[in-house]
PDB file of C-alpha atoms in Angstrom:
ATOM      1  CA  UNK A   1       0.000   0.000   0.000  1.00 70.00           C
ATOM      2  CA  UNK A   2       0.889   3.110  -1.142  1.00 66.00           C
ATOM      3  CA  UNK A   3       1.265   6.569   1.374  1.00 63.00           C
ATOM      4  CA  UNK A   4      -1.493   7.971  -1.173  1.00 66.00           C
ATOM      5  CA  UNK A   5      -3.566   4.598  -0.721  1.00 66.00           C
ATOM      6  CA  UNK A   6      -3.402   4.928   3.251  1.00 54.00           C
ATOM      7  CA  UNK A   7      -4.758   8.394   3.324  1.00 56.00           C
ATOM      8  CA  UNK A   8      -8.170   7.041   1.782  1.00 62.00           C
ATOM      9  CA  UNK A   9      -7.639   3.732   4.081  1.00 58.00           C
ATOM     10  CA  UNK A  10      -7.016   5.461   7.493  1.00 56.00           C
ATOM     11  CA  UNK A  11      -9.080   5.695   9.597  1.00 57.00           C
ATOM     12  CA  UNK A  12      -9.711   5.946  13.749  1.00 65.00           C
ATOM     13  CA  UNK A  13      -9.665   2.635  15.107  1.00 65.00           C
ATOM     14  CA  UNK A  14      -9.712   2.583  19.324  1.00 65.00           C
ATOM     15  CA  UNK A  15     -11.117  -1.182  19.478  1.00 77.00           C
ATOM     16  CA  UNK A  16      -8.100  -3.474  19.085  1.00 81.00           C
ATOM     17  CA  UNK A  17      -7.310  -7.274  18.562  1.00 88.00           C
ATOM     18  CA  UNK A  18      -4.614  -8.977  20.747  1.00 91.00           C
ATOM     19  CA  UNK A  19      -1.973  -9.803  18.140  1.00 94.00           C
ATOM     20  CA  UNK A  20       0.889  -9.033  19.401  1.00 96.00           C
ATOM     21  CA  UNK A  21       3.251  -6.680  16.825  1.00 97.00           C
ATOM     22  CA  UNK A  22       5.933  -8.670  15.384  1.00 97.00           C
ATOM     23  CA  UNK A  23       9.814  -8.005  15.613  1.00 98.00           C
ATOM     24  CA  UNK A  24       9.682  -7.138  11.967  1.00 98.00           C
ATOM     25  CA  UNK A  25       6.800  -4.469  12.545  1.00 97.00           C
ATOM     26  CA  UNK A  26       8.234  -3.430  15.579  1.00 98.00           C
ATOM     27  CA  UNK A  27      11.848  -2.503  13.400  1.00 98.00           C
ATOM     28  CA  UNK A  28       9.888  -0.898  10.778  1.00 98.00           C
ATOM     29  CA  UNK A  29       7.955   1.331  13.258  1.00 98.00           C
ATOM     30  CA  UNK A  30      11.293   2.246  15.196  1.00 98.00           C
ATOM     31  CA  UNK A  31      12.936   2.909  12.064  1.00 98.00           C
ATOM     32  CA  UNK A  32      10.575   5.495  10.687  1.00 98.00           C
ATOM     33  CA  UNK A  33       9.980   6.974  14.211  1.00 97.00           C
ATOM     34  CA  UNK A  34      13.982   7.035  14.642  1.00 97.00           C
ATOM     35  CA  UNK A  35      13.703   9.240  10.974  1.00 97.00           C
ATOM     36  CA  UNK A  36      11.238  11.404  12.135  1.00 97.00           C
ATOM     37  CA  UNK A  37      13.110  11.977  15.414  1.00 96.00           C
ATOM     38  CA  UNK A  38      16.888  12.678  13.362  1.00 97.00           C
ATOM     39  CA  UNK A  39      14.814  14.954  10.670  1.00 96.00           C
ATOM     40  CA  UNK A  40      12.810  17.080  13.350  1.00 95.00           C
ATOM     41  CA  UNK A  41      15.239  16.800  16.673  1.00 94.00           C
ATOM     42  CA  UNK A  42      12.266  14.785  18.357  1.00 96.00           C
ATOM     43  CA  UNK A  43      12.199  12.502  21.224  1.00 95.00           C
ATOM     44  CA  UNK A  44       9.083  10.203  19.733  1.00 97.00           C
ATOM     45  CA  UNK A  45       9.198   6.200  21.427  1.00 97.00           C
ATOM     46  CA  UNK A  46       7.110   3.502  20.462  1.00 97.00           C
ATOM     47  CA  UNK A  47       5.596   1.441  23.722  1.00 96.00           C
ATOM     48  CA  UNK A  48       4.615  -1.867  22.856  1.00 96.00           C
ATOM     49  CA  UNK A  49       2.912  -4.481  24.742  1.00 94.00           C
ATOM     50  CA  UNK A  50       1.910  -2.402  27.736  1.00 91.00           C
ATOM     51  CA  UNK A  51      -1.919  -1.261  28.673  1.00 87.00           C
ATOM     52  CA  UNK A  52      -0.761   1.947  30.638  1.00 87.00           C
ATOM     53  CA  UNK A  53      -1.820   4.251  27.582  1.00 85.00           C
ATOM     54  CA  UNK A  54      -5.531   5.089  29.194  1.00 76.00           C
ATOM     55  CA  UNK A  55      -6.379   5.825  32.290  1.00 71.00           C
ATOM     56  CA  UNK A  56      -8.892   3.125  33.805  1.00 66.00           C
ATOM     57  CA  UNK A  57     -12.137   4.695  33.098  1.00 59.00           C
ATOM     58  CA  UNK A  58     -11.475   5.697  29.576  1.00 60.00           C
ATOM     59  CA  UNK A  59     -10.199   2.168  28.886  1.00 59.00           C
ATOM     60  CA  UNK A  60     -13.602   0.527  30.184  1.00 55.00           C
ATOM     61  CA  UNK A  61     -15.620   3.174  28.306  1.00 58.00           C
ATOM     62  CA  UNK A  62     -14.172   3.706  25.095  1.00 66.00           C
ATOM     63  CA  UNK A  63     -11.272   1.618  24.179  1.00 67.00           C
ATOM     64  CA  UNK A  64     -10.213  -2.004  23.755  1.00 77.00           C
ATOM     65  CA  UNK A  65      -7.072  -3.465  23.610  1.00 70.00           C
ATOM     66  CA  UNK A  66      -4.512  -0.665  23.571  1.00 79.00           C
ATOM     67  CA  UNK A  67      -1.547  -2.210  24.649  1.00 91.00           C
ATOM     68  CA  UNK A  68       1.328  -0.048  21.636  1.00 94.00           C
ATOM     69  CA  UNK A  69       1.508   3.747  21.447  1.00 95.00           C
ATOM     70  CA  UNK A  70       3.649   5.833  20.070  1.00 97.00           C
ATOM     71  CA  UNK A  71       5.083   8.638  22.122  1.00 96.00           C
ATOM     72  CA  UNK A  72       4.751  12.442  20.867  1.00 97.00           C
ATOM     73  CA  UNK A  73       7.192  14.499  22.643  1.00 96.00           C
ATOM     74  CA  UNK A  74      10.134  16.250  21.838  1.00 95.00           C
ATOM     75  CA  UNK A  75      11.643  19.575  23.345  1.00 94.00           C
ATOM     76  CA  UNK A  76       9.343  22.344  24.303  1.00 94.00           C
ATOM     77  CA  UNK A  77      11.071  25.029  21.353  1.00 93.00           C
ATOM     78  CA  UNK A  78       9.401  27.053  18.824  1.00 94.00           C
ATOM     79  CA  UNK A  79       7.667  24.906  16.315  1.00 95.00           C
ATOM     80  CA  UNK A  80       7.503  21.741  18.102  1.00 96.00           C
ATOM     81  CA  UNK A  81       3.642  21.307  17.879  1.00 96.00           C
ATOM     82  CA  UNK A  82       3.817  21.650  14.166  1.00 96.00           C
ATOM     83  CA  UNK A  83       6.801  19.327  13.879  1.00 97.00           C
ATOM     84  CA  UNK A  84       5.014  16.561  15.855  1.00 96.00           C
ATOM     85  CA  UNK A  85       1.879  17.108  14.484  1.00 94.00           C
ATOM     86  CA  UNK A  86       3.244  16.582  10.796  1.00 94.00           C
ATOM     87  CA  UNK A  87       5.649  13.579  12.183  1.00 96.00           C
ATOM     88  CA  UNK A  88       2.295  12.112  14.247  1.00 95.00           C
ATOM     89  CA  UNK A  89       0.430  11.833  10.922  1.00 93.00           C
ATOM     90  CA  UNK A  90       3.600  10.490   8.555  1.00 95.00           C
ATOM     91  CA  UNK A  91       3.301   8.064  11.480  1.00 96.00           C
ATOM     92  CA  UNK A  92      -0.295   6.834  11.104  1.00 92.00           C
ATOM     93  CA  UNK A  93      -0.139   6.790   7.466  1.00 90.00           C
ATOM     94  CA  UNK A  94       3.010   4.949   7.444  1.00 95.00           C
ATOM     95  CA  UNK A  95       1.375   2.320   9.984  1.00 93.00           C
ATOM     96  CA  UNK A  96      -1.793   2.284   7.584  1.00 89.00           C
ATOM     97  CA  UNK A  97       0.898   1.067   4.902  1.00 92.00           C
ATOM     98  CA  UNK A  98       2.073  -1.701   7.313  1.00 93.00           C
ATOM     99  CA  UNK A  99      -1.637  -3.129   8.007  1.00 91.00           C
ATOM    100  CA  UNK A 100      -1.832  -1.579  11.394  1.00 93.00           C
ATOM    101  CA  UNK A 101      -4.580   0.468  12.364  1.00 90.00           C
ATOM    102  CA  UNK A 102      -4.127   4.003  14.492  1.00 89.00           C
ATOM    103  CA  UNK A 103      -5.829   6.444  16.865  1.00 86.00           C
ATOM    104  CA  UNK A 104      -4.519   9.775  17.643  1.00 87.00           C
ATOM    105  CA  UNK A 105      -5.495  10.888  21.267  1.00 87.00           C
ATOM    106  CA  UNK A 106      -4.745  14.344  22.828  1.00 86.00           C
ATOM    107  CA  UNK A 107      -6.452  14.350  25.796  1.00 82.00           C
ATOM    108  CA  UNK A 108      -7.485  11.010  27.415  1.00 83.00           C
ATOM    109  CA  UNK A 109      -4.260   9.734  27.590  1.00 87.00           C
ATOM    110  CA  UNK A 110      -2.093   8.930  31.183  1.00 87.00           C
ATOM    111  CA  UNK A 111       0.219  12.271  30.872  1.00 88.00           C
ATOM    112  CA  UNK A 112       2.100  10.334  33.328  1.00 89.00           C
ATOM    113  CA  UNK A 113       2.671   7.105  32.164  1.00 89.00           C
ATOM    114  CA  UNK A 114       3.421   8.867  28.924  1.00 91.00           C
ATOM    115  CA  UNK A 115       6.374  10.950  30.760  1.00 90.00           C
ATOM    116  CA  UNK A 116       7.713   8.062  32.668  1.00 89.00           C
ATOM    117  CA  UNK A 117       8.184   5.633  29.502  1.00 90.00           C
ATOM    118  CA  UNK A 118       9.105   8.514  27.591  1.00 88.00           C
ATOM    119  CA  UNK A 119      11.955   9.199  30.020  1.00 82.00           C
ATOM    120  CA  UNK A 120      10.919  12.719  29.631  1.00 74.00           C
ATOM    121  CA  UNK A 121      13.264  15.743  31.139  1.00 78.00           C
ATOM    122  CA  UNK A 122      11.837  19.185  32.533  1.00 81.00           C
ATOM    123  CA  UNK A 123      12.337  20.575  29.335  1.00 88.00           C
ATOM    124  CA  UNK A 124      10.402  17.790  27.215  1.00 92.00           C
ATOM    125  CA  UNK A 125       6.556  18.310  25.444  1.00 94.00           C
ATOM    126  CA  UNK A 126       3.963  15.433  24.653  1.00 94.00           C
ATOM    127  CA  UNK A 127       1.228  16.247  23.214  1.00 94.00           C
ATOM    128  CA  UNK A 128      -0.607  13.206  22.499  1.00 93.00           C
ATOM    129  CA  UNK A 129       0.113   9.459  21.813  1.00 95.00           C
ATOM    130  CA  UNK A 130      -0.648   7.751  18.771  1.00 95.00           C
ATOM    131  CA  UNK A 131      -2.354   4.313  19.232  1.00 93.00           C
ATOM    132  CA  UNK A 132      -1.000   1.625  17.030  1.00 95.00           C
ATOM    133  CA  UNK A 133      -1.982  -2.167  16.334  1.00 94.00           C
ATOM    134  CA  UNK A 134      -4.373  -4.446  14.700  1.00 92.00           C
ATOM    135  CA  UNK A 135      -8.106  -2.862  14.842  1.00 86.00           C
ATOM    136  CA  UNK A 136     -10.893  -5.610  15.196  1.00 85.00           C
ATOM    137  CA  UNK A 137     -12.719  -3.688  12.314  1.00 76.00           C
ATOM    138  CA  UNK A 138     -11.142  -2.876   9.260  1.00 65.00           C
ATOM    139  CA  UNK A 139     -12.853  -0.100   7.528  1.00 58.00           C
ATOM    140  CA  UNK A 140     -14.462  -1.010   3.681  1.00 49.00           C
ATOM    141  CA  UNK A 141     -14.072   1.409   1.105  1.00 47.00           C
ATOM    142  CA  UNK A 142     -16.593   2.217  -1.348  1.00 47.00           C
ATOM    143  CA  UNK A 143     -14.221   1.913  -4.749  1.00 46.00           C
TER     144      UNK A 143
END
């Protein structure tokens, strides 16, 4: 699949399956996040295989599964909401491309689980988390 392909594919998925992400996945995510980080001067981490994303209640109520997120942070400088909002979405698409499945959350994420695994200094920024894995609905597209 194509970048141009994924951005008619996308789509917000918060209900996930339990397959685990494979080495191989895991690489290819790691790789491009490890691009966006050198190209921007980010501090992005993918978190696999741990629920600590939501906070309890939001978990119950509106998500299932969410166990690999991607980390948006980098220093707090000029420009760094624009740089991680552009990497964030390179990100999704790129997972789209993959055959993962994404969901970009802003605000009903733990802040502080996000901080610890992000081994975040004083001077660091996150401003959201993108979700990543296998969705339990795949989205059909009218072609």
């Amino acid at each position: 699949m194509t970048l141009q392909e994924a951005m008619s594919a996308r789509h917000k998925v918060s209900k996930y399956t339990d397959k685990p992400l494979s080495a191989a996945v895991v690489r290819q995510l790691n790789d491009r996040i490890k691009a966006q980080n050198q190209k921007y001067g980010l501090n992005m981490k993918l978190v696999t295989e741990s629920k600590d994303a939501m906070p309890g209640i939001i978990a119950a109520l509106m998500s299932k599964g969410v166990k690999n997120y991607i980390i948006l942070a980098g220093s707090d400088t000029p420009g760094i909401d624009e740089k991680l909002g552009y990497s964030s979405a390179d990100l999704m698409l790129y997972a789209q491309t993959i055959g993962l499945n994404s969901w970009w959350i802003g605000g009903m994420y733990s802040r502080k689980n996000a901080k610890k695994n992000a081994n975040a200094g004083d001077n660091t920024k996150i401003i959201g988390i993108v979700v990543v894995g296998y969705g339990e609905n795949q989205r059909i597209l009218n072609t």
